[in-house]
Short mmCIF file of C-alpha atoms in Angstrom, two decimals:
data_model
loop_
_atom_site.label_atom_id
_atom_site.label_comp_id
_atom_site.label_asym_id
_atom_site.label_seq_id
_atom_site.Cartn_x
_atom_site.Cartn_y
_atom_site.Cartn_z
CA MET A 575 -1.54 -1.79 28.41
CA HIS A 576 0.04 -4.68 26.53
CA THR A 577 3.52 -5.62 27.78
CA ILE A 578 5.99 -5.66 24.89
CA TRP A 579 9.18 -6.35 26.89
CA LYS A 580 9.90 -7.72 30.32
CA GLY A 581 13.25 -7.69 32.07
CA SER A 582 15.29 -5.45 34.32
CA ILE A 583 17.33 -2.29 34.23
CA SER A 584 20.08 -1.32 36.63
CA PHE A 585 22.18 1.64 37.69
CA GLY A 586 25.15 0.91 39.90
CA LEU A 587 24.15 -1.98 42.15
CA VAL A 588 20.46 -1.13 42.03
CA ASN A 589 18.45 -3.57 39.91
CA ILE A 590 14.87 -2.76 38.85
CA PRO A 591 12.57 -5.43 37.36
CA ILE A 592 10.44 -3.63 34.77
CA LYS A 593 7.89 -4.01 31.99
CA LEU A 594 7.77 -1.84 28.87
CA HIS A 595 4.53 -0.56 27.33
CA ALA A 596 4.32 1.42 24.09
CA ALA A 597 3.79 5.08 25.00
CA THR A 598 2.44 6.13 21.60
CA GLU A 599 0.14 4.61 18.99
CA ASN A 600 -0.40 5.02 15.28
CA ASN A 601 -3.92 6.35 14.66
CA ASP A 602 -3.65 6.46 10.87
CA ILE A 603 -6.78 5.16 9.14
CA LYS A 604 -5.82 1.95 7.35
CA LEU A 605 -7.36 1.56 3.90
CA ARG A 606 -7.64 -1.89 2.30
CA GLN A 607 -7.15 -2.58 -1.38
CA LEU A 608 -10.08 -4.34 -3.10
CA HIS A 609 -10.61 -5.84 -6.52
CA LYS A 610 -12.81 -3.26 -8.25
CA GLU A 611 -14.93 -5.93 -9.94
CA CYS A 612 -15.95 -8.09 -6.97
CA HIS A 613 -14.71 -6.03 -3.95
CA SER A 614 -12.60 -8.90 -2.60
CA PRO A 615 -9.52 -7.86 -0.56
CA ILE A 616 -6.30 -8.25 -2.53
CA SER A 617 -3.80 -10.72 -1.08
CA TYR A 618 -0.07 -10.75 -1.69
CA GLN A 619 2.10 -13.79 -2.29
CA LYS A 620 5.83 -14.32 -1.94
CA VAL A 621 6.94 -15.40 -5.40
CA CYS A 622 10.42 -16.33 -6.63
CA PRO A 623 11.00 -14.55 -9.97
CA ILE A 624 13.47 -17.24 -11.14
CA CYS A 625 11.48 -20.36 -10.21
CA ASP A 626 8.22 -18.57 -11.06
CA LYS A 627 6.35 -20.09 -8.13
CA GLU A 628 5.04 -19.14 -4.71
CA VAL A 629 7.59 -19.65 -1.91
CA LYS A 630 6.51 -21.06 1.46
CA SER A 631 7.78 -19.62 4.74
CA GLU A 632 9.90 -22.68 5.48
CA GLU A 633 11.70 -22.24 2.15
CA ILE A 634 12.88 -18.69 2.99
CA VAL A 635 16.28 -17.92 4.54
CA LYS A 636 17.76 -14.66 5.80
CA ALA A 637 20.79 -13.11 4.13
CA TYR A 638 22.87 -9.94 4.03
CA GLU A 639 23.46 -8.37 0.61
CA TYR A 640 27.05 -7.14 0.85
CA THR A 641 27.15 -6.07 -2.80
CA LYS A 642 24.68 -6.16 -5.69
CA ASN A 643 23.25 -9.72 -5.93
CA LYS A 644 25.94 -11.13 -3.61
CA PHE A 645 24.73 -12.47 -0.26
CA VAL A 646 25.91 -13.98 3.00
CA VAL A 647 23.26 -16.43 4.25
CA LEU A 648 22.62 -16.54 8.01
CA ASP A 649 20.69 -19.46 9.45
CA ASP A 650 18.19 -19.20 12.31
CA GLU A 651 20.47 -20.98 14.79
CA GLU A 652 23.28 -18.45 14.27
CA LEU A 653 20.91 -15.50 14.69
CA GLU A 654 19.28 -17.06 17.76
CA LYS A 655 22.68 -17.58 19.38
CA LEU A 656 23.59 -13.91 18.92
CA LYS A 657 20.22 -12.87 20.26
CA LYS A 658 20.56 -14.97 23.42
CA GLU A 659 24.14 -13.83 24.06
CA ASN A 660 22.98 -10.22 24.07
CA GLU A 661 19.76 -10.84 25.99
CA ASP A 662 21.70 -12.46 28.83
CA LYS A 663 23.46 -9.18 29.51
CA ALA A 664 21.92 -6.81 32.05
CA VAL A 665 20.30 -3.67 30.76
CA GLU A 666 22.46 -1.13 32.52
CA ILE A 667 22.37 2.65 32.67
CA ILE A 668 25.90 3.49 31.60
CA ASP A 669 25.82 7.31 31.79
CA PHE A 670 23.79 10.20 33.13
CA VAL A 671 23.51 13.31 30.94
CA LYS A 672 21.34 16.39 30.52
CA LEU A 673 18.33 16.04 28.23
CA GLU A 674 19.13 19.26 26.36
CA GLU A 675 22.47 17.78 25.29
CA ILE A 676 20.70 15.32 22.99
CA ASP A 677 19.39 16.69 19.69
CA PRO A 678 15.78 15.56 18.92
CA ILE A 679 16.99 13.97 15.66
CA TYR A 680 18.26 11.05 17.74
CA PHE A 681 14.91 10.19 19.34
CA GLU A 682 12.97 7.26 17.88
CA LYS A 683 10.19 5.63 19.96
CA SER A 684 8.83 6.06 23.49
CA TYR A 685 7.92 3.39 26.04
CA PHE A 686 6.36 3.69 29.48
CA MET A 687 8.29 1.77 32.14
CA ALA A 688 6.32 0.04 34.88
CA PRO A 689 7.86 -1.74 37.87
CA ASP A 690 7.47 -5.51 37.88
CA ALA A 691 7.01 -7.61 41.01
CA ASN A 692 8.97 -6.22 43.98
CA GLY A 693 10.42 -3.43 41.85
CA GLY A 694 8.36 -0.52 43.18
CA LYS A 695 10.88 0.76 45.73
CA ALA A 696 13.86 0.76 43.35
CA TYR A 697 11.66 2.28 40.65
CA ALA A 698 10.68 5.17 42.94
CA LEU A 699 14.32 5.65 43.95
CA LEU A 700 15.50 6.04 40.33
CA ARG A 701 12.59 8.35 39.55
CA GLN A 702 13.41 10.65 42.46
CA ALA A 703 17.15 10.61 41.68
CA LEU A 704 16.47 11.68 38.08
CA LYS A 705 14.08 14.40 39.23
CA GLU A 706 16.42 15.98 41.74
CA SER A 707 19.56 15.70 39.59
CA GLY A 708 17.85 17.03 36.44
CA LYS A 709 19.59 14.25 34.49
CA ILE A 710 18.51 11.39 32.26
CA GLY A 711 20.07 7.92 32.06
CA VAL A 712 21.65 6.47 28.90
CA ALA A 713 21.35 2.69 28.52
CA LYS A 714 21.39 -0.17 26.01
CA ILE A 715 18.54 -2.63 25.58
CA ILE A 716 17.59 -5.49 23.23
CA ILE A 717 14.09 -5.07 21.78
CA ARG A 718 12.81 -7.48 19.12
CA SER A 719 16.30 -8.90 18.50
CA LYS A 720 17.78 -5.44 17.87
CA GLU A 721 20.19 -3.69 20.20
CA GLN A 722 18.92 -0.20 20.96
CA LEU A 723 20.50 2.82 22.56
CA ALA A 724 17.98 4.38 24.92
CA VAL A 725 17.48 7.13 27.46
CA VAL A 726 15.50 6.87 30.68
CA ARG A 727 13.79 9.99 31.98
CA VAL A 728 10.89 11.09 34.15
CA TYR A 729 7.56 11.81 32.42
CA LYS A 730 4.99 13.14 34.89
CA ASP A 731 4.91 10.41 37.58
CA ALA A 732 6.34 7.61 35.42
CA LEU A 733 9.71 6.57 34.07
CA LEU A 734 9.88 6.79 30.30
CA MET A 735 12.34 4.97 28.09
CA GLU A 736 13.02 6.45 24.67
CA THR A 737 15.04 4.52 22.11
CA ILE A 738 17.49 6.74 20.27
CA HIS A 739 19.51 6.25 17.10
CA PHE A 740 23.16 5.32 17.20
CA PRO A 741 25.41 8.06 15.72
CA ASP A 742 26.04 6.06 12.51
CA GLU A 743 22.28 5.88 11.92
CA VAL A 744 22.00 9.67 11.61
CA ARG A 745 23.02 10.84 8.16
CA ASN A 746 25.67 13.49 7.66
CA VAL A 747 24.02 16.89 7.24
CA GLN A 748 26.93 17.96 5.04
CA GLU A 749 25.55 15.65 2.34
CA VAL A 750 22.27 17.59 2.09
CA PRO A 751 22.29 19.45 -1.26
CA ASN A 752 21.56 23.13 -1.95
CA ILE A 753 21.76 24.47 1.62
CA PRO A 754 22.08 28.29 1.26
CA GLU A 755 24.84 30.33 2.86
CA GLU A 756 24.03 32.38 5.97
CA ASP A 757 25.17 35.67 4.41
CA THR A 758 22.28 35.59 1.90
CA VAL A 759 19.87 36.92 4.56
CA VAL A 760 18.77 40.56 4.20
CA LYS A 761 18.50 42.39 7.55
CA LYS A 762 15.12 43.96 6.80
CA GLU A 763 13.67 40.57 5.90
CA LEU A 764 15.18 39.05 9.05
CA ASP A 765 13.66 41.76 11.26
CA THR A 766 10.24 41.12 9.72
CA ALA A 767 10.62 37.37 10.20
CA LEU A 768 11.60 37.84 13.85
CA LEU A 769 8.54 40.07 14.37
CA LEU A 770 6.33 37.33 12.92
CA VAL A 771 7.96 34.71 15.16
CA ASP A 772 7.33 36.95 18.17
CA GLN A 773 3.64 37.37 17.26
CA LEU A 774 3.14 33.61 16.85
CA THR A 775 5.05 32.65 20.02
CA THR A 776 2.91 30.86 22.63
CA ALA A 777 3.11 28.14 25.27
CA PHE A 778 3.13 24.65 23.79
CA ASP A 779 -0.26 22.96 24.13
CA PRO A 780 -0.36 19.59 22.35
CA GLU A 781 -4.16 19.42 22.60
CA LYS A 782 -4.57 22.27 20.07
CA TYR A 783 -2.94 20.29 17.27
CA THR A 784 -5.06 17.74 15.42
CA ASP A 785 -4.73 15.58 12.33
CA GLU A 786 -7.18 17.40 10.04
CA TYR A 787 -6.78 14.94 7.16
CA ARG A 788 -7.57 11.93 9.37
CA THR A 789 -10.61 13.73 10.81
CA ALA A 790 -11.92 14.64 7.35
CA LEU A 791 -11.32 11.10 6.05
CA MET A 792 -13.19 9.57 8.99
CA GLU A 793 -16.08 12.00 8.45
CA LEU A 794 -16.26 10.97 4.79
CA ILE A 795 -16.29 7.27 5.77
CA GLU A 796 -19.06 7.82 8.34
CA GLU A 797 -21.06 9.86 5.81
CA LYS A 798 -20.88 7.02 3.29
CA LYS A 799 -21.84 4.47 5.96
CA ALA A 800 -24.85 6.57 6.99
CA GLY A 801 -25.95 6.88 3.35
CA ASN A 802 -25.47 3.13 2.85
CA ILE A 803 -22.90 3.82 0.13
CA THR A 804 -21.00 0.64 0.94
CA VAL A 805 -19.87 -2.51 -0.82
CA ALA A 806 -19.47 -6.10 0.34
CA LYS A 807 -17.16 -8.85 -0.71
CA THR A 808 -18.67 -11.05 -3.41
CA GLU A 809 -18.81 -14.62 -2.19
CA LYS A 810 -17.48 -17.31 -4.49
CA GLN A 811 -20.41 -19.40 -5.69
CA ALA A 812 -20.23 -23.13 -6.32
CA ILE A 813 -21.92 -24.49 -9.44
CA SER A 814 -25.43 -25.51 -8.42
CA PRO A 815 -27.44 -28.34 -10.10
CA SER A 816 -29.50 -25.74 -11.97
CA ASN A 817 -26.32 -24.11 -13.23
CA THR A 818 -25.11 -27.55 -14.33
CA THR A 819 -28.36 -28.15 -16.20
CA ASP A 820 -28.03 -24.76 -17.92
CA LEU A 821 -24.45 -25.60 -18.87
CA MET A 822 -25.46 -28.96 -20.36
CA ALA A 823 -28.31 -27.29 -22.26
CA ALA A 824 -25.88 -24.73 -23.68
CA LEU A 825 -23.47 -27.50 -24.72
CA GLN A 826 -26.28 -29.49 -26.39
CA ALA A 827 -27.50 -26.40 -28.22
CA SER A 828 -23.97 -25.82 -29.47
CA LEU A 829 -23.81 -29.41 -30.79
CA ASP A 830 -27.18 -29.08 -32.49
CA LYS A 831 -26.10 -25.82 -34.10
CA THR A 832 -22.93 -27.47 -35.37
CA LYS A 833 -24.96 -30.33 -36.91
CA LYS A 834 -27.14 -27.87 -38.80
CA LYS A 835 -24.12 -26.20 -40.31
CA LYS A 836 -22.61 -29.50 -41.42
CA PRO A 837 -23.16 -29.98 -45.19
CA ALA A 838 -25.43 -32.85 -46.28
CA PRO A 839 -23.70 -35.82 -47.94
CA ARG A 840 -23.56 -35.52 -51.73
CA LYS A 841 -25.83 -37.87 -53.73
CA LYS A 842 -24.21 -40.36 -56.11
CA ALA A 843 -24.28 -39.33 -59.75
CA ALA A 844 -27.19 -40.82 -61.69
CA ALA A 845 -26.35 -43.96 -63.61
CA LYS A 846 -25.62 -43.35 -67.24
CA MET A 847 -28.56 -44.06 -69.56
CA LYS A 848 -28.24 -47.14 -71.57
CA ALA A 849 -27.56 -46.57 -75.19
#
């Protein structure tokens, strides 16, 4: 697995050198956009609407829009300083809580934790402590320049770190419109619904759930490949000598055609007859 973060995590005076590896992956089928005429992939440019020109990477700065069209510009040195100040801090487990106390809405992304050099013993110690206590650790970590709240828990035989949202990142449910009142439920309908829930209740088996759309899309792609229903990018052709000759011939023909259409010069009027 590719290492996406390397550092250490501690609880109390125990320090564990670790590596993080993404625990999940996005298996969506990525579709490219092509020009219908020549099947060339479409590229996107960064263009300034005021200057009406393409902007290079070195001409771009970062800024915070504090109100409509009003910005505070932050240079790279300022951002790098903040990043280093936070990265120098130890990643420390600050609390231990029960997993069921955290609503799933807070969970964001999962990472497998692997012990780095000489970290195996401390890693095993934390794993066993979490297992026997039935608790998970709450910590803070900097990933890709962003401070993250995270939990550390045991997953099978490994330690798993899951980043979770800060409270101010979860929207207020009271702002959701049109939520019905509880007293609108009819008892007979509720009894029927509970019966249906009971009939559909089973043990959770993740292997039984599949992405049917992705499977069908991949089957369609393979079917078109097998039937050779494919397209290829049209290569840009340079003007060859023969093409140049044809172009010159066309230009000459156009000149000749223009000459034919040009009216002949008018003859001088005949001299008057002598009296």
